[in-house]
Amino acid sequence: MEKDMENGYSNAGAAPVKAPQDGAASAAVLLRRGLKTFLAKDIKGFVELCDVNVVFGFPFAPDEASRKIVGRTAIYDYLKDYPSIIDLKKTRTMTIYATDHPQLAIAEWSVSGQVIGNGNPYEMSYATFVTFNNGLIVNYREYWNPAAFMAAMNGTMF
């Protein structure tokens, strides 16, 4: 079991990550790098890991407009203020799964933090499916609990 002491998560139960034969980073390695960048509150750095035409999907988002976001600029505009709205303080769990599809990896992860504007606790679990091409994120689909999100936010939108 690999444990990331810096963030307190492990990949227990995940298939070992092996580098592809051509020397390119595997989808699981790329996904871990992307989530670490996001959790470090480096939104610009995270978005730079995305293809210019990236498609983000948040199928359970409370507002229909943010269920599908297309393009690097649009996703930056959507996420840029996130660190000033929700302070993620701890990654409780993170498991990264390699798949039979060499460009797809899946993460199950959960975080604890606080909504800055109202002081409410923020506890959320995610299932994230990410597809890469040429080392960049081309499709990012994330599932989470909209009821828990809205309760933490006191009904205000992100």
JSON list of N, CA and C in Angstrom, two decimals, residues 38-73:
[
{"chain": "A", "resi": 38, "resn": "PHE", "atom": "N", "xyz": [-4.41, 20.41, -8.03]},
{"chain": "A", "resi": 38, "resn": "PHE", "atom": "CA", "xyz": [-5.67, 21.03, -7.63]},
{"chain": "A", "resi": 38, "resn": "PHE", "atom": "C", "xyz": [-5.74, 21.20, -6.11]},
{"chain": "A", "resi": 39, "resn": "LEU", "atom": "N", "xyz": [-5.41, 20.15, -5.37]},
{"chain": "A", "resi": 39, "resn": "LEU", "atom": "CA", "xyz": [-5.49, 20.20, -3.91]},
{"chain": "A", "resi": 39, "resn": "LEU", "atom": "C", "xyz": [-4.47, 21.16, -3.31]},
{"chain": "A", "resi": 40, "resn": "ALA", "atom": "N", "xyz": [-3.40, 21.46, -4.05]},
{"chain": "A", "resi": 40, "resn": "ALA", "atom": "CA", "xyz": [-2.42, 22.46, -3.61]},
{"chain": "A", "resi": 40, "resn": "ALA", "atom": "C", "xyz": [-2.92, 23.88, -3.90]},
{"chain": "A", "resi": 41, "resn": "LYS", "atom": "N", "xyz": [-4.15, 23.98, -4.39]},
{"chain": "A", "resi": 41, "resn": "LYS", "atom": "CA", "xyz": [-4.82, 25.25, -4.70]},
{"chain": "A", "resi": 41, "resn": "LYS", "atom": "C", "xyz": [-4.14, 26.00, -5.85]},
{"chain": "A", "resi": 42, "resn": "ASP", "atom": "N", "xyz": [-3.45, 25.23, -6.71]},
{"chain": "A", "resi": 42, "resn": "ASP", "atom": "CA", "xyz": [-2.80, 25.80, -7.88]},
{"chain": "A", "resi": 42, "resn": "ASP", "atom": "C", "xyz": [-3.75, 25.62, -9.08]},
{"chain": "A", "resi": 43, "resn": "ILE", "atom": "N", "xyz": [-4.77, 26.45, -9.15]},
{"chain": "A", "resi": 43, "resn": "ILE", "atom": "CA", "xyz": [-5.78, 26.31, -10.19]},
{"chain": "A", "resi": 43, "resn": "ILE", "atom": "C", "xyz": [-5.17, 26.57, -11.56]},
{"chain": "A", "resi": 44, "resn": "LYS", "atom": "N", "xyz": [-4.33, 27.56, -11.68]},
{"chain": "A", "resi": 44, "resn": "LYS", "atom": "CA", "xyz": [-3.68, 27.84, -12.97]},
{"chain": "A", "resi": 44, "resn": "LYS", "atom": "C", "xyz": [-2.86, 26.62, -13.41]},
{"chain": "A", "resi": 45, "resn": "GLY", "atom": "N", "xyz": [-2.08, 26.06, -12.49]},
{"chain": "A", "resi": 45, "resn": "GLY", "atom": "CA", "xyz": [-1.28, 24.88, -12.80]},
{"chain": "A", "resi": 45, "resn": "GLY", "atom": "C", "xyz": [-2.14, 23.69, -13.18]},
{"chain": "A", "resi": 46, "resn": "PHE", "atom": "N", "xyz": [-3.27, 23.52, -12.49]},
{"chain": "A", "resi": 46, "resn": "PHE", "atom": "CA", "xyz": [-4.19, 22.43, -12.79]},
{"chain": "A", "resi": 46, "resn": "PHE", "atom": "C", "xyz": [-4.75, 22.58, -14.20]},
{"chain": "A", "resi": 47, "resn": "VAL", "atom": "N", "xyz": [-5.19, 23.78, -14.53]},
{"chain": "A", "resi": 47, "resn": "VAL", "atom": "CA", "xyz": [-5.78, 24.02, -15.85]},
{"chain": "A", "resi": 47, "resn": "VAL", "atom": "C", "xyz": [-4.74, 23.85, -16.96]},
{"chain": "A", "resi": 48, "resn": "GLU", "atom": "N", "xyz": [-3.49, 24.14, -16.67]},
{"chain": "A", "resi": 48, "resn": "GLU", "atom": "CA", "xyz": [-2.43, 23.93, -17.66]},
{"chain": "A", "resi": 48, "resn": "GLU", "atom": "C", "xyz": [-2.20, 22.46, -17.97]},
{"chain": "A", "resi": 49, "resn": "LEU", "atom": "N", "xyz": [-2.71, 21.57, -17.12]},
{"chain": "A", "resi": 49, "resn": "LEU", "atom": "CA", "xyz": [-2.62, 20.13, -17.36]},
{"chain": "A", "resi": 49, "resn": "LEU", "atom": "C", "xyz": [-3.73, 19.65, -18.28]},
{"chain": "A", "resi": 50, "resn": "CYS", "atom": "N", "xyz": [-4.58, 20.58, -18.73]},
{"chain": "A", "resi": 50, "resn": "CYS", "atom": "CA", "xyz": [-5.74, 20.27, -19.57]},
{"chain": "A", "resi": 50, "resn": "CYS", "atom": "C", "xyz": [-5.48, 20.66, -21.02]},
{"chain": "A", "resi": 51, "resn": "ASP", "atom": "N", "xyz": [-6.04, 19.88, -21.92]},
{"chain": "A", "resi": 51, "resn": "ASP", "atom": "CA", "xyz": [-6.05, 20.22, -23.33]},
{"chain": "A", "resi": 51, "resn": "ASP", "atom": "C", "xyz": [-6.87, 21.50, -23.53]},
{"chain": "A", "resi": 52, "resn": "VAL", "atom": "N", "xyz": [-6.55, 22.27, -24.53]},
{"chain": "A", "resi": 52, "resn": "VAL", "atom": "CA", "xyz": [-7.25, 23.53, -24.77]},
{"chain": "A", "resi": 52, "resn": "VAL", "atom": "C", "xyz": [-8.75, 23.30, -24.98]},
{"chain": "A", "resi": 53, "resn": "ASN", "atom": "N", "xyz": [-9.14, 22.15, -25.50]},
{"chain": "A", "resi": 53, "resn": "ASN", "atom": "CA", "xyz": [-10.55, 21.83, -25.76]},
{"chain": "A", "resi": 53, "resn": "ASN", "atom": "C", "xyz": [-11.12, 20.83, -24.74]},
{"chain": "A", "resi": 54, "resn": "VAL", "atom": "N", "xyz": [-10.57, 20.79, -23.55]},
{"chain": "A", "resi": 54, "resn": "VAL", "atom": "CA", "xyz": [-11.00, 19.86, -22.51]},
{"chain": "A", "resi": 54, "resn": "VAL", "atom": "C", "xyz": [-12.50, 19.98, -22.27]},
{"chain": "A", "resi": 55, "resn": "VAL", "atom": "N", "xyz": [-13.11, 18.85, -21.91]},
{"chain": "A", "resi": 55, "resn": "VAL", "atom": "CA", "xyz": [-14.52, 18.83, -21.53]},
{"chain": "A", "resi": 55, "resn": "VAL", "atom": "C", "xyz": [-14.61, 18.35, -20.09]},
{"chain": "A", "resi": 56, "resn": "PHE", "atom": "N", "xyz": [-15.20, 19.19, -19.23]},
{"chain": "A", "resi": 56, "resn": "PHE", "atom": "CA", "xyz": [-15.44, 18.84, -17.84]},
{"chain": "A", "resi": 56, "resn": "PHE", "atom": "C", "xyz": [-16.92, 18.57, -17.67]},
{"chain": "A", "resi": 57, "resn": "GLY", "atom": "N", "xyz": [-17.23, 17.50, -16.96]},
{"chain": "A", "resi": 57, "resn": "GLY", "atom": "CA", "xyz": [-18.62, 17.18, -16.66]},
{"chain": "A", "resi": 57, "resn": "GLY", "atom": "C", "xyz": [-18.81, 16.99, -15.17]},
{"chain": "A", "resi": 58, "resn": "PHE", "atom": "N", "xyz": [-19.79, 17.69, -14.64]},
{"chain": "A", "resi": 58, "resn": "PHE", "atom": "CA", "xyz": [-20.21, 17.55, -13.24]},
{"chain": "A", "resi": 58, "resn": "PHE", "atom": "C", "xyz": [-21.69, 17.19, -13.29]},
{"chain": "A", "resi": 59, "resn": "PRO", "atom": "N", "xyz": [-22.02, 15.91, -13.59]},
{"chain": "A", "resi": 59, "resn": "PRO", "atom": "CA", "xyz": [-23.41, 15.53, -13.85]},
{"chain": "A", "resi": 59, "resn": "PRO", "atom": "C", "xyz": [-24.39, 15.84, -12.71]},
{"chain": "A", "resi": 60, "resn": "PHE", "atom": "N", "xyz": [-23.92, 15.90, -11.47]},
{"chain": "A", "resi": 60, "resn": "PHE", "atom": "CA", "xyz": [-24.82, 16.15, -10.35]},
{"chain": "A", "resi": 60, "resn": "PHE", "atom": "C", "xyz": [-24.78, 17.59, -9.86]},
{"chain": "A", "resi": 61, "resn": "ALA", "atom": "N", "xyz": [-24.14, 18.48, -10.59]},
{"chain": "A", "resi": 61, "resn": "ALA", "atom": "CA", "xyz": [-24.07, 19.89, -10.18]},
{"chain": "A", "resi": 61, "resn": "ALA", "atom": "C", "xyz": [-25.48, 20.46, -10.04]},
{"chain": "A", "resi": 62, "resn": "PRO", "atom": "N", "xyz": [-25.73, 21.23, -8.98]},
{"chain": "A", "resi": 62, "resn": "PRO", "atom": "CA", "xyz": [-27.07, 21.77, -8.77]},
{"chain": "A", "resi": 62, "resn": "PRO", "atom": "C", "xyz": [-27.53, 22.73, -9.87]},
{"chain": "A", "resi": 63, "resn": "ASP", "atom": "N", "xyz": [-26.60, 23.44, -10.49]},
{"chain": "A", "resi": 63, "resn": "ASP", "atom": "CA", "xyz": [-26.98, 24.35, -11.57]},
{"chain": "A", "resi": 63, "resn": "ASP", "atom": "C", "xyz": [-26.62, 23.73, -12.91]},
{"chain": "A", "resi": 64, "resn": "GLU", "atom": "N", "xyz": [-27.56, 23.75, -13.81]},
{"chain": "A", "resi": 64, "resn": "GLU", "atom": "CA", "xyz": [-27.39, 23.11, -15.10]},
{"chain": "A", "resi": 64, "resn": "GLU", "atom": "C", "xyz": [-26.22, 23.67, -15.90]},
{"chain": "A", "resi": 65, "resn": "ALA", "atom": "N", "xyz": [-25.93, 24.95, -15.75]},
{"chain": "A", "resi": 65, "resn": "ALA", "atom": "CA", "xyz": [-24.86, 25.60, -16.52]},
{"chain": "A", "resi": 65, "resn": "ALA", "atom": "C", "xyz": [-23.48, 25.00, -16.23]},
{"chain": "A", "resi": 66, "resn": "SER", "atom": "N", "xyz": [-23.26, 24.48, -15.02]},
{"chain": "A", "resi": 66, "resn": "SER", "atom": "CA", "xyz": [-21.94, 23.93, -14.70]},
{"chain": "A", "resi": 66, "resn": "SER", "atom": "C", "xyz": [-21.88, 22.42, -14.82]},
{"chain": "A", "resi": 67, "resn": "ARG", "atom": "N", "xyz": [-22.87, 21.80, -15.42]},
{"chain": "A", "resi": 67, "resn": "ARG", "atom": "CA", "xyz": [-22.83, 20.35, -15.61]},
{"chain": "A", "resi": 67, "resn": "ARG", "atom": "C", "xyz": [-21.89, 19.95, -16.74]},
{"chain": "A", "resi": 68, "resn": "LYS", "atom": "N", "xyz": [-21.68, 20.85, -17.69]},
{"chain": "A", "resi": 68, "resn": "LYS", "atom": "CA", "xyz": [-20.73, 20.60, -18.79]},
{"chain": "A", "resi": 68, "resn": "LYS", "atom": "C", "xyz": [-20.02, 21.91, -19.08]},
{"chain": "A", "resi": 69, "resn": "ILE", "atom": "N", "xyz": [-18.70, 21.87, -18.98]},
{"chain": "A", "resi": 69, "resn": "ILE", "atom": "CA", "xyz": [-17.87, 23.06, -19.23]},
{"chain": "A", "resi": 69, "resn": "ILE", "atom": "C", "xyz": [-16.83, 22.66, -20.27]},
{"chain": "A", "resi": 70, "resn": "VAL", "atom": "N", "xyz": [-16.73, 23.43, -21.33]},
{"chain": "A", "resi": 70, "resn": "VAL", "atom": "CA", "xyz": [-15.85, 23.08, -22.44]},
{"chain": "A", "resi": 70, "resn": "VAL", "atom": "C", "xyz": [-14.77, 24.14, -22.60]},
{"chain": "A", "resi": 71, "resn": "GLY", "atom": "N", "xyz": [-13.53, 23.68, -22.66]},
{"chain": "A", "resi": 71, "resn": "GLY", "atom": "CA", "xyz": [-12.40, 24.56, -22.94]},
{"chain": "A", "resi": 71, "resn": "GLY", "atom": "C", "xyz": [-11.62, 24.94, -21.71]},
{"chain": "A", "resi": 72, "resn": "ARG", "atom": "N", "xyz": [-10.32, 25.07, -21.90]},
{"chain": "A", "resi": 72, "resn": "ARG", "atom": "CA", "xyz": [-9.41, 25.41, -20.82]},
{"chain": "A", "resi": 72, "resn": "ARG", "atom": "C", "xyz": [-9.77, 26.76, -20.18]},
{"chain": "A", "resi": 73, "resn": "THR", "atom": "N", "xyz": [-10.08, 27.74, -20.99]},
{"chain": "A", "resi": 73, "resn": "THR", "atom": "CA", "xyz": [-10.41, 29.07, -20.46]},
{"chain": "A", "resi": 73, "resn": "THR", "atom": "C", "xyz": [-11.69, 29.01, -19.62]}
]
